[in-house]
PDB file of C-alpha atoms in Angstrom:
ATOM      1  CA  MET L 223     121.079  93.992 100.322  1.00  0.00           C
ATOM      2  CA  ARG L 224     118.706  91.912 102.290  1.00  0.00           C
ATOM      3  CA  LYS L 225     116.073  89.300 102.043  1.00  0.00           C
ATOM      4  CA  VAL L 226     112.560  90.915 102.364  1.00  0.00           C
ATOM      5  CA  THR L 227     109.123  89.413 101.211  1.00  0.00           C
ATOM      6  CA  ILE L 228     106.728  90.615  98.323  1.00  0.00           C
ATOM      7  CA  GLY L 229     104.481  92.595 100.238  1.00  0.00           C
ATOM      8  CA  GLU L 230     107.570  94.560 101.748  1.00  0.00           C
ATOM      9  CA  VAL L 231     109.366  95.583  98.308  1.00  0.00           C
ATOM     10  CA  LEU L 232     105.736  96.887  97.040  1.00  0.00           C
ATOM     11  CA  ARG L 233     105.001  98.227 100.322  1.00  0.00           C
ATOM     12  CA  LEU L 234     108.685 100.268 100.577  1.00  0.00           C
ATOM     13  CA  GLU L 235     108.853 100.987  97.013  1.00  0.00           C
ATOM     14  CA  ARG L 236     105.073 102.577  96.981  1.00  0.00           C
ATOM     15  CA  ILE L 237     106.144 104.825 100.055  1.00  0.00           C
ATOM     16  CA  HIS L 238     109.440 105.159  98.327  1.00  0.00           C
ATOM     17  CA  GLN L 239     107.625 106.755  95.593  1.00  0.00           C
ATOM     18  CA  GLY L 240     105.115 108.760  97.470  1.00  0.00           C
ATOM     19  CA  LYS L 241     101.865 107.565  96.537  1.00  0.00           C
ATOM     20  CA  LYS L 242      98.972 106.580  98.452  1.00  0.00           C
ATOM     21  CA  LEU L 243      97.360 103.161  98.544  1.00  0.00           C
ATOM     22  CA  SER L 244      93.817 104.837  96.673  1.00  0.00           C
ATOM     23  CA  GLN L 245      96.055 106.223  94.709  1.00  0.00           C
ATOM     24  CA  ILE L 246      97.477 102.641  93.606  1.00  0.00           C
ATOM     25  CA  GLN L 247      94.417 101.500  93.411  1.00  0.00           C
ATOM     26  CA  LYS L 248      92.266 103.983  90.801  1.00  0.00           C
ATOM     27  CA  ALA L 249      95.334 102.873  88.704  1.00  0.00           C
ATOM     28  CA  THR L 250      95.476  99.508  88.877  1.00  0.00           C
ATOM     29  CA  ASP L 251      91.391  98.789  89.776  1.00  0.00           C
ATOM     30  CA  ILE L 252      92.377  96.596  92.642  1.00  0.00           C
ATOM     31  CA  GLN L 253      90.302  96.770  95.458  1.00  0.00           C
ATOM     32  CA  LEU L 254      91.971  98.666  98.645  1.00  0.00           C
ATOM     33  CA  GLU L 255      91.377  95.125 100.918  1.00  0.00           C
ATOM     34  CA  TYR L 256      93.216  93.110  98.188  1.00  0.00           C
ATOM     35  CA  LEU L 257      95.835  95.916  97.992  1.00  0.00           C
ATOM     36  CA  GLU L 258      96.392  96.034 102.142  1.00  0.00           C
ATOM     37  CA  ALA L 259      96.824  91.705 101.626  1.00  0.00           C
ATOM     38  CA  LEU L 260      99.367  92.238  99.013  1.00  0.00           C
ATOM     39  CA  GLU L 261     101.664  94.471 100.958  1.00  0.00           C
ATOM     40  CA  LYS L 262     101.225  92.497 104.338  1.00  0.00           C
ATOM     41  CA  ASN L 263     102.039  89.217 102.473  1.00  0.00           C
ATOM     42  CA  ASP L 264      98.953  87.405 103.091  1.00  0.00           C
ATOM     43  CA  PHE L 265      98.104  85.816 100.077  1.00  0.00           C
ATOM     44  CA  ASP L 266      95.243  83.688 101.923  1.00  0.00           C
ATOM     45  CA  GLN L 267      92.697  86.848 101.140  1.00  0.00           C
ATOM     46  CA  MET L 268      93.153  86.536  97.739  1.00  0.00           C
ATOM     47  CA  PRO L 269      89.639  85.189  95.923  1.00  0.00           C
ATOM     48  CA  SER L 270      92.514  82.127  93.689  1.00  0.00           C
ATOM     49  CA  PRO L 271      96.904  82.717  92.972  1.00  0.00           C
ATOM     50  CA  PHE L 272      95.439  82.982  89.598  1.00  0.00           C
ATOM     51  CA  TYR L 273      94.399  86.568  90.879  1.00  0.00           C
ATOM     52  CA  ALA L 274      97.279  86.594  93.177  1.00  0.00           C
ATOM     53  CA  ARG L 275      99.559  86.742  90.389  1.00  0.00           C
ATOM     54  CA  SER L 276      96.808  88.648  88.409  1.00  0.00           C
ATOM     55  CA  PHE L 277      97.079  91.545  91.348  1.00  0.00           C
ATOM     56  CA  ILE L 278     101.396  90.927  92.366  1.00  0.00           C
ATOM     57  CA  LYS L 279     101.512  92.219  88.382  1.00  0.00           C
ATOM     58  CA  LYS L 280      99.893  94.643  88.237  1.00  0.00           C
ATOM     59  CA  TYR L 281     100.876  96.604  91.183  1.00  0.00           C
ATOM     60  CA  ALA L 282     104.677  95.620  90.118  1.00  0.00           C
ATOM     61  CA  TRP L 283     104.195  97.727  86.818  1.00  0.00           C
ATOM     62  CA  GLU L 284     102.515 100.668  88.337  1.00  0.00           C
ATOM     63  CA  LEU L 285     105.473 100.457  90.368  1.00  0.00           C
ATOM     64  CA  GLY L 286     107.472 100.351  87.548  1.00  0.00           C
ATOM     65  CA  LEU L 287     109.262  96.900  89.467  1.00  0.00           C
ATOM     66  CA  ASP L 288     110.328  93.611  87.366  1.00  0.00           C
ATOM     67  CA  ASP L 289     107.411  91.566  87.994  1.00  0.00           C
ATOM     68  CA  LYS L 290     108.654  88.400  86.769  1.00  0.00           C
ATOM     69  CA  ILE L 291     111.003  88.040  90.133  1.00  0.00           C
ATOM     70  CA  LEU L 292     107.980  89.236  92.541  1.00  0.00           C
ATOM     71  CA  LEU L 293     106.306  86.198  90.527  1.00  0.00           C
ATOM     72  CA  ALA L 294     109.093  83.817  90.461  1.00  0.00           C
ATOM     73  CA  ALA L 295     109.250  84.746  94.561  1.00  0.00           C
ATOM     74  CA  TYR L 296     105.469  83.790  94.726  1.00  0.00           C
ATOM     75  CA  GLU L 297     105.209  80.533  93.127  1.00  0.00           C
ATOM     76  CA  ASN L 298     108.776  79.408  95.326  1.00  0.00           C
ATOM     77  CA  GLY L 299     107.850  80.968  98.264  1.00  0.00           C
ATOM     78  CA  SER L 300     111.025  82.406  98.795  1.00  0.00           C
ATOM     79  CA  MET L 301     111.887  86.315 100.051  1.00  0.00           C
ATOM     80  CA  VAL L 302     113.415  88.655  96.922  1.00  0.00           C
ATOM     81  CA  ALA L 303     116.796  90.781  97.195  1.00  0.00           C
ATOM     82  CA  TYR L 304     115.535  94.144  97.187  1.00  0.00           C
ATOM     83  CA  ASP L 305     118.371  95.282  95.347  1.00  0.00           C
ATOM     84  CA  GLU L 306     117.285  92.754  92.544  1.00  0.00           C
ATOM     85  CA  ILE L 307     114.160  94.654  91.509  1.00  0.00           C
ATOM     86  CA  GLU L 308     114.528  96.963  88.797  1.00  0.00           C
ATOM     87  CA  VAL L 309     113.731 100.062  90.104  1.00  0.00           C
ATOM     88  CA  ASP L 310     114.658 103.581  89.171  1.00  0.00           C
ATOM     89  CA  GLU L 311     117.399 104.450  91.854  1.00  0.00           C
ATOM     90  CA  ASP L 312     119.158 107.365  89.895  1.00  0.00           C
ATOM     91  CA  LYS L 313     115.617 109.252  89.701  1.00  0.00           C
ATOM     92  CA  GLY L 314     114.904 108.550  93.513  1.00  0.00           C
ATOM     93  CA  ARG L 315     118.231 109.491  94.538  1.00  0.00           C
ATOM     94  CA  THR L 316     117.940 112.766  93.121  1.00  0.00           C
ATOM     95  CA  THR L 317     114.874 113.321  94.606  1.00  0.00           C
ATOM     96  CA  ARG L 318     115.884 112.821  97.664  1.00  0.00           C
ATOM     97  CA  ILE L 319     118.904 115.612  97.275  1.00  0.00           C
ATOM     98  CA  GLU L 320     116.496 117.811  95.998  1.00  0.00           C
ATOM     99  CA  ARG L 321     114.556 117.761  99.287  1.00  0.00           C
ATOM    100  CA  ARG L 322     117.239 118.121 101.244  1.00  0.00           C
ATOM    101  CA  LYS L 323     118.621 121.376  99.589  1.00  0.00           C
ATOM    102  CA  ILE L 324     114.949 122.756  99.961  1.00  0.00           C
ATOM    103  CA  LYS L 325     115.001 121.893 104.166  1.00  0.00           C
ATOM    104  CA  SER L 326     118.443 123.050 104.146  1.00  0.00           C
ATOM    105  CA  TYR L 327     117.382 126.917 102.638  1.00  0.00           C
ATOM    106  CA  LEU L 328     113.853 126.746 104.244  1.00  0.00           C
ATOM    107  CA  PRO L 329     114.443 128.606 107.317  1.00  0.00           C
ATOM    108  CA  ALA L 330     112.047 127.343 110.203  1.00  0.00           C
ATOM    109  CA  PHE L 331     110.906 130.478 111.384  1.00  0.00           C
ATOM    110  CA  TYR L 332     109.303 130.578 107.687  1.00  0.00           C
ATOM    111  CA  PHE L 333     106.880 127.662 108.510  1.00  0.00           C
ATOM    112  CA  VAL L 334     106.159 129.314 111.564  1.00  0.00           C
ATOM    113  CA  LEU L 335     104.912 132.322 110.067  1.00  0.00           C
ATOM    114  CA  ILE L 336     102.943 130.631 107.287  1.00  0.00           C
ATOM    115  CA  SER L 337     101.725 127.765 109.757  1.00  0.00           C
ATOM    116  CA  LEU L 338     100.419 130.857 111.686  1.00  0.00           C
ATOM    117  CA  GLY L 339      98.800 133.153 108.940  1.00  0.00           C
ATOM    118  CA  ILE L 340      96.609 129.700 107.824  1.00  0.00           C
ATOM    119  CA  LEU L 341      95.954 129.174 111.551  1.00  0.00           C
ATOM    120  CA  GLY L 342      95.124 132.926 111.666  1.00  0.00           C
ATOM    121  CA  SER L 343      92.668 132.755 108.094  1.00  0.00           C
ATOM    122  CA  VAL L 344      90.650 129.645 109.889  1.00  0.00           C
ATOM    123  CA  VAL L 345      90.291 131.589 113.139  1.00  0.00           C
ATOM    124  CA  TYR L 346      89.130 134.395 111.731  1.00  0.00           C
ATOM    125  CA  PHE L 347      86.818 132.664 108.819  1.00  0.00           C
ATOM    126  CA  VAL L 348      85.201 130.610 111.731  1.00  0.00           C
ATOM    127  CA  TRP L 349      85.154 133.888 113.804  1.00  0.00           C
ATOM    128  CA  ASN L 350      83.123 136.108 110.835  1.00  0.00           C
ATOM    129  CA  TYR L 351      80.912 132.685 110.154  1.00  0.00           C
ATOM    130  CA  SER L 352      79.106 132.161 113.587  1.00  0.00           C
ATOM    131  CA  THR L 353      79.281 135.925 114.111  1.00  0.00           C
ATOM    132  CA  ASN L 354      76.803 136.290 110.648  1.00  0.00           C
ATOM    133  CA  HIS L 355      74.684 132.894 111.886  1.00  0.00           C
ATOM    134  CA  VAL L 356      73.903 133.310 115.269  1.00  0.00           C
ATOM    135  CA  SER L 357      70.788 131.794 114.764  1.00  0.00           C
ATOM    136  CA  GLU L 358      71.405 128.995 112.133  1.00  0.00           C
ATOM    137  CA  THR L 359      71.821 125.530 112.975  1.00  0.00           C
ATOM    138  CA  PRO L 360      73.598 122.899 111.620  1.00  0.00           C
ATOM    139  CA  ILE L 361      71.315 120.143 111.645  1.00  0.00           C
ATOM    140  CA  THR L 362      69.928 121.027 107.971  1.00  0.00           C
ATOM    141  CA  SER L 363      73.795 120.523 107.160  1.00  0.00           C
ATOM    142  CA  SER L 364      74.079 117.443 109.117  1.00  0.00           C
ATOM    143  CA  SER L 365      70.741 115.697 107.613  1.00  0.00           C
ATOM    144  CA  GLN L 366      72.139 116.804 104.093  1.00  0.00           C
ATOM    145  CA  SER L 367      75.395 114.960 105.096  1.00  0.00           C
ATOM    146  CA  GLU L 368      73.673 111.797 106.137  1.00  0.00           C
ATOM    147  CA  GLU L 369      71.185 111.674 103.310  1.00  0.00           C
ATOM    148  CA  GLY L 370      73.803 111.682 100.613  1.00  0.00           C
ATOM    149  CA  THR L 371      76.417 109.249 102.534  1.00  0.00           C
ATOM    150  CA  ASN L 372      73.101 106.768 102.692  1.00  0.00           C
ATOM    151  CA  GLN L 373      72.274 107.170  99.098  1.00  0.00           C
ATOM    152  CA  SER L 374      76.032 106.444  98.240  1.00  0.00           C
ATOM    153  CA  GLU L 375      75.710 103.834 100.671  1.00  0.00           C
ATOM    154  CA  GLU L 376      72.588 102.205  98.528  1.00  0.00           C
ATOM    155  CA  GLN L 377      74.540 103.247  95.419  1.00  0.00           C
ATOM    156  CA  ASP L 378      76.915 100.897  96.454  1.00  0.00           C
ATOM    157  CA  GLU L 379      74.483  98.177  96.858  1.00  0.00           C
ATOM    158  CA  ASN L 380      72.007  98.856  93.802  1.00  0.00           C
ATOM    159  CA  LEU L 381      73.002  95.955  91.828  1.00  0.00           C
ATOM    160  CA  THR L 382      71.895  96.229  88.158  1.00  0.00           C
ATOM    161  CA  ILE L 383      71.460  93.318  86.100  1.00  0.00           C
ATOM    162  CA  SER L 384      70.756  92.963  82.282  1.00  0.00           C
ATOM    163  CA  VAL L 385      71.142  89.954  79.503  1.00  0.00           C
ATOM    164  CA  SER L 386      71.010  90.976  76.253  1.00  0.00           C
ATOM    165  CA  THR L 387      72.650  88.822  72.538  1.00  0.00           C
ATOM    166  CA  TYR L 388      75.108  89.572  70.167  1.00  0.00           C
ATOM    167  CA  ASP L 389      75.953  87.428  67.002  1.00  0.00           C
ATOM    168  CA  GLY L 390      74.948  84.245  68.773  1.00  0.00           C
ATOM    169  CA  ILE L 391      76.702  84.785  72.037  1.00  0.00           C
ATOM    170  CA  THR L 392      74.545  85.869  75.315  1.00  0.00           C
ATOM    171  CA  TYR L 393      75.977  88.523  77.937  1.00  0.00           C
ATOM    172  CA  VAL L 394      75.086  89.327  81.448  1.00  0.00           C
ATOM    173  CA  THR L 395      75.882  92.493  82.504  1.00  0.00           C
ATOM    174  CA  ALA L 396      76.155  93.182  86.933  1.00  0.00           C
ATOM    175  CA  SER L 397      77.445  96.298  87.734  1.00  0.00           C
ATOM    176  CA  GLY L 398      77.004  98.953  90.103  1.00  0.00           C
ATOM    177  CA  VAL L 399      78.438  97.089  93.121  1.00  0.00           C
ATOM    178  CA  ASN L 400      82.214  97.829  94.784  1.00  0.00           C
ATOM    179  CA  LYS L 401      82.470  94.477  96.475  1.00  0.00           C
ATOM    180  CA  PRO L 402      82.223  90.542  95.110  1.00  0.00           C
ATOM    181  CA  ILE L 403      78.941  89.503  93.889  1.00  0.00           C
ATOM    182  CA  ASP L 404      77.947  86.304  95.180  1.00  0.00           C
ATOM    183  CA  LEU L 405      76.541  83.878  92.685  1.00  0.00           C
ATOM    184  CA  LYS L 406      74.357  80.831  92.982  1.00  0.00           C
ATOM    185  CA  LEU L 407      73.424  78.228  90.613  1.00  0.00           C
ATOM    186  CA  SER L 408      70.608  76.248  91.358  1.00  0.00           C
ATOM    187  CA  ARG L 409      68.639  73.485  89.782  1.00  0.00           C
ATOM    188  CA  LEU L 410      65.241  73.944  89.190  1.00  0.00           C
ATOM    189  CA  ARG L 411      64.000  70.343  88.907  1.00  0.00           C
ATOM    190  CA  ASN L 412      64.667  66.698  88.893  1.00  0.00           C
ATOM    191  CA  GLY L 413      67.254  64.981  87.049  1.00  0.00           C
ATOM    192  CA  SER L 414      70.546  66.480  86.986  1.00  0.00           C
ATOM    193  CA  SER L 415      72.196  69.533  85.367  1.00  0.00           C
ATOM    194  CA  TRP L 416      76.104  70.042  83.870  1.00  0.00           C
ATOM    195  CA  ILE L 417      77.195  73.410  84.912  1.00  0.00           C
ATOM    196  CA  SER L 418      80.763  74.887  84.977  1.00  0.00           C
ATOM    197  CA  VAL L 419      82.317  78.749  85.770  1.00  0.00           C
ATOM    198  CA  SER L 420      85.560  79.908  85.082  1.00  0.00           C
ATOM    199  CA  GLU L 421      88.317  80.900  87.718  1.00  0.00           C
ATOM    200  CA  THR L 422      86.606  78.847  89.925  1.00  0.00           C
ATOM    201  CA  GLU L 423      86.735  75.083  91.643  1.00  0.00           C
ATOM    202  CA  VAL L 424      84.184  74.023  88.872  1.00  0.00           C
ATOM    203  CA  ALA L 425      85.921  75.510  85.922  1.00  0.00           C
ATOM    204  CA  ASN L 426      85.868  72.192  84.059  1.00  0.00           C
ATOM    205  CA  GLY L 427      81.715  71.159  85.089  1.00  0.00           C
ATOM    206  CA  VAL L 428      80.207  69.571  88.001  1.00  0.00           C
ATOM    207  CA  THR L 429      76.755  68.347  87.928  1.00  0.00           C
ATOM    208  CA  LEU L 430      73.610  69.410  89.778  1.00  0.00           C
ATOM    209  CA  ASN L 431      71.795  66.002  91.497  1.00  0.00           C
ATOM    210  CA  ASN L 432      69.707  65.416  94.451  1.00  0.00           C
ATOM    211  CA  ALA L 433      73.155  65.162  96.345  1.00  0.00           C
ATOM    212  CA  ASN L 434      74.582  68.517  95.279  1.00  0.00           C
ATOM    213  CA  PRO L 435      71.405  70.536  94.370  1.00  0.00           C
ATOM    214  CA  SER L 436      72.964  74.151  93.752  1.00  0.00           C
ATOM    215  CA  PHE L 437      76.847  75.852  93.485  1.00  0.00           C
ATOM    216  CA  GLU L 438      77.491  79.016  94.687  1.00  0.00           C
ATOM    217  CA  ALA L 439      80.723  81.295  94.591  1.00  0.00           C
ATOM    218  CA  GLU L 440      81.984  84.757  94.900  1.00  0.00           C
ATOM    219  CA  LEU L 441      83.052  86.548  92.203  1.00  0.00           C
ATOM    220  CA  VAL L 442      84.970  89.512  92.176  1.00  0.00           C
ATOM    221  CA  THR L 443      84.096  92.969  90.292  1.00  0.00           C
ATOM    222  CA  ASN L 444      85.826  94.534  87.210  1.00  0.00           C
ATOM    223  CA  TYR L 445      86.162  90.893  85.647  1.00  0.00           C
ATOM    224  CA  GLU L 446      84.603  88.825  83.114  1.00  0.00           C
ATOM    225  CA  PHE L 447      83.644  84.911  83.681  1.00  0.00           C
ATOM    226  CA  TYR L 448      82.218  82.107  81.166  1.00  0.00           C
ATOM    227  CA  ILE L 449      79.339  80.399  83.147  1.00  0.00           C
ATOM    228  CA  GLY L 450      78.303  76.938  80.978  1.00  0.00           C
ATOM    229  CA  LEU L 451      75.241  75.362  81.408  1.00  0.00           C
ATOM    230  CA  GLY L 452      73.527  72.348  79.790  1.00  0.00           C
ATOM    231  CA  ASP L 453      70.545  73.709  80.251  1.00  0.00           C
ATOM    232  CA  PRO L 454      69.620  76.797  81.077  1.00  0.00           C
ATOM    233  CA  THR L 455      66.366  75.754  81.604  1.00  0.00           C
ATOM    234  CA  ALA L 456      66.828  73.712  84.543  1.00  0.00           C
ATOM    235  CA  VAL L 457      69.274  76.018  85.816  1.00  0.00           C
ATOM    236  CA  GLU L 458      68.370  79.076  87.811  1.00  0.00           C
ATOM    237  CA  MET L 459      70.765  82.328  88.264  1.00  0.00           C
ATOM    238  CA  THR L 460      71.574  84.325  90.790  1.00  0.00           C
ATOM    239  CA  LEU L 461      73.433  87.688  91.384  1.00  0.00           C
ATOM    240  CA  ASN L 462      73.433  89.046  95.382  1.00  0.00           C
ATOM    241  CA  GLY L 463      70.053  86.994  95.297  1.00  0.00           C
ATOM    242  CA  GLN L 464      68.443  88.728  91.595  1.00  0.00           C
ATOM    243  CA  LYS L 465      67.382  86.258  89.858  1.00  0.00           C
ATOM    244  CA  VAL L 466      68.813  86.504  86.525  1.00  0.00           C
ATOM    245  CA  PRO L 467      66.575  86.252  83.223  1.00  0.00           C
ATOM    246  CA  LEU L 468      67.596  83.632  81.779  1.00  0.00           C
ATOM    247  CA  ASP L 469      63.797  82.297  80.768  1.00  0.00           C
ATOM    248  CA  ASP L 470      64.408  83.159  76.837  1.00  0.00           C
ATOM    249  CA  LEU L 471      67.295  81.225  76.477  1.00  0.00           C
ATOM    250  CA  PRO L 472      66.607  77.428  74.605  1.00  0.00           C
ATOM    251  CA  ALA L 473      66.214  74.221  76.700  1.00  0.00           C
ATOM    252  CA  GLU L 474      70.389  73.242  75.025  1.00  0.00           C
ATOM    253  CA  PRO L 475      74.184  73.785  76.122  1.00  0.00           C
ATOM    254  CA  ILE L 476      75.189  77.097  76.106  1.00  0.00           C
ATOM    255  CA  THR L 477      78.075  79.974  77.558  1.00  0.00           C
ATOM    256  CA  LEU L 478      76.721  83.025  79.433  1.00  0.00           C
ATOM    257  CA  VAL L 479      79.805  85.922  79.755  1.00  0.00           C
ATOM    258  CA  LEU L 480      79.177  87.216  82.890  1.00  0.00           C
ATOM    259  CA  ARG L 481      80.604  90.857  83.081  1.00  0.00           C
ATOM    260  CA  THR L 482      81.041  92.481  87.116  1.00  0.00           C
ATOM    261  CA  SER L 483      81.537  96.129  86.984  1.00  0.00           C
ATOM    262  CA  SER L 484      81.871  98.704  89.830  1.00  0.00           C
ATOM    263  CA  GLN L 485      80.702 101.747  87.538  1.00  0.00           C
ATOM    264  CA  MET L 486      76.448 101.465  86.774  1.00  0.00           C
ATOM    265  CA  THR L 487      76.160 101.042  83.494  1.00  0.00           C
ATOM    266  CA  SER L 488      72.392 102.218  81.725  1.00  0.00           C
ATOM    267  CA  SER L 489      70.314 100.005  79.967  1.00  0.00           C
ATOM    268  CA  SER L 490      70.863 101.710  76.664  1.00  0.00           C
ATOM    269  CA  GLU L 491      74.161 100.628  76.525  1.00  0.00           C
ATOM    270  CA  ASN L 492      73.457  97.055  77.589  1.00  0.00           C
ATOM    271  CA  SER L 493      70.477  96.512  74.707  1.00  0.00           C
ATOM    272  CA  GLY L 494      72.576  98.613  72.577  1.00  0.00           C
ATOM    273  CA  ASN L 495      76.296  96.253  71.546  1.00  0.00           C
ATOM    274  CA  THR L 496      77.387  97.347  68.256  1.00  0.00           C
ATOM    275  CA  VAL L 497      80.568  96.402  66.577  1.00  0.00           C
ATOM    276  CA  GLU L 498      82.642  98.590  67.994  1.00  0.00           C
ATOM    277  CA  GLN L 499      82.022  97.681  71.538  1.00  0.00           C
ATOM    278  CA  GLU L 500      82.199  93.910  70.891  1.00  0.00           C
ATOM    279  CA  THR L 501      85.531  94.008  69.232  1.00  0.00           C
ATOM    280  CA  ASN L 502      86.537  96.613  73.081  1.00  0.00           C
ATOM    281  CA  VAL L 503      85.505  93.652  74.830  1.00  0.00           C
ATOM    282  CA  THR L 504      87.299  90.847  72.645  1.00  0.00           C
ATOM    283  CA  GLU L 505      90.521  92.822  73.272  1.00  0.00           C
ATOM    284  CA  ALA L 506      90.123  93.711  77.069  1.00  0.00           C
ATOM    285  CA  SER L 507      89.925  89.702  77.377  1.00  0.00           C
ATOM    286  CA  LEU L 508      92.472  88.617  74.940  1.00  0.00           C
ATOM    287  CA  GLU L 509      94.853  91.491  77.701  1.00  0.00           C
ATOM    288  CA  ASN L 510      93.229  89.520  80.985  1.00  0.00           C
ATOM    289  CA  ASP L 511      94.674  85.762  78.915  1.00  0.00           C
ATOM    290  CA  SER L 512      97.984  87.438  78.793  1.00  0.00           C
ATOM    291  CA  LEU L 513      97.901  88.491  82.382  1.00  0.00           C
ATOM    292  CA  GLU L 514      97.263  84.688  83.345  1.00  0.00           C
TER     293      GLU L 514
END
């Protein structure tokens, strides 16, 4: 038994299970940069302590580890005894034994023979292709590849914003980007205006005035935030520099539900909020609350 950091526990268990960070990212919906920071025990890279605890819990669940032990170590700033983590050691031991058996019964020359066969096939394919396409150049293919890459990058930066109201609740949906979204709330005229943004330093509220005319925050994707506005007609709200249309809202206190998503959302899906969709949102919100 030896003492290791939380990041070492996550990294060692992931490697032991033969999983890549990209697989963990797809399973937990946590961005790769945050997963890498977790494994390096660099919690300062997390958006907030709330996200750090949530990411540790999701990562531990995906690997079948005891999240309570890891969270306790995080809160106390202590090391973790690796043997205390609930790992299916019998399964891991069986896997290692089976691998040793396969290696012991597979002669080395079989591996060499297979490698030579694959290499020969590749050489033949390249020779045959170059012989039949002497006059063709790879410029078109390269151009198409670069164009596809540029389109993919543009799509990543194509933030789509929509505003809809259902059952007296106003929803703002920001979708289509994989990176954190910049939120800015600015005062439109003289006087003071009260605002609040959940999961930020102004979660309990702050007043925009001459000394403090605006508030900015970086919001992670695939999450739900609650934004309180004392007077929505006196505040301008932008996401990645794009203005959020709030002109139709009344001049009275209101709480907006801001959903950030890395997936593109069609306008018909945004405007057609059905009872079933609202039920799913409520369940997702309860799930996030339980993580907190």
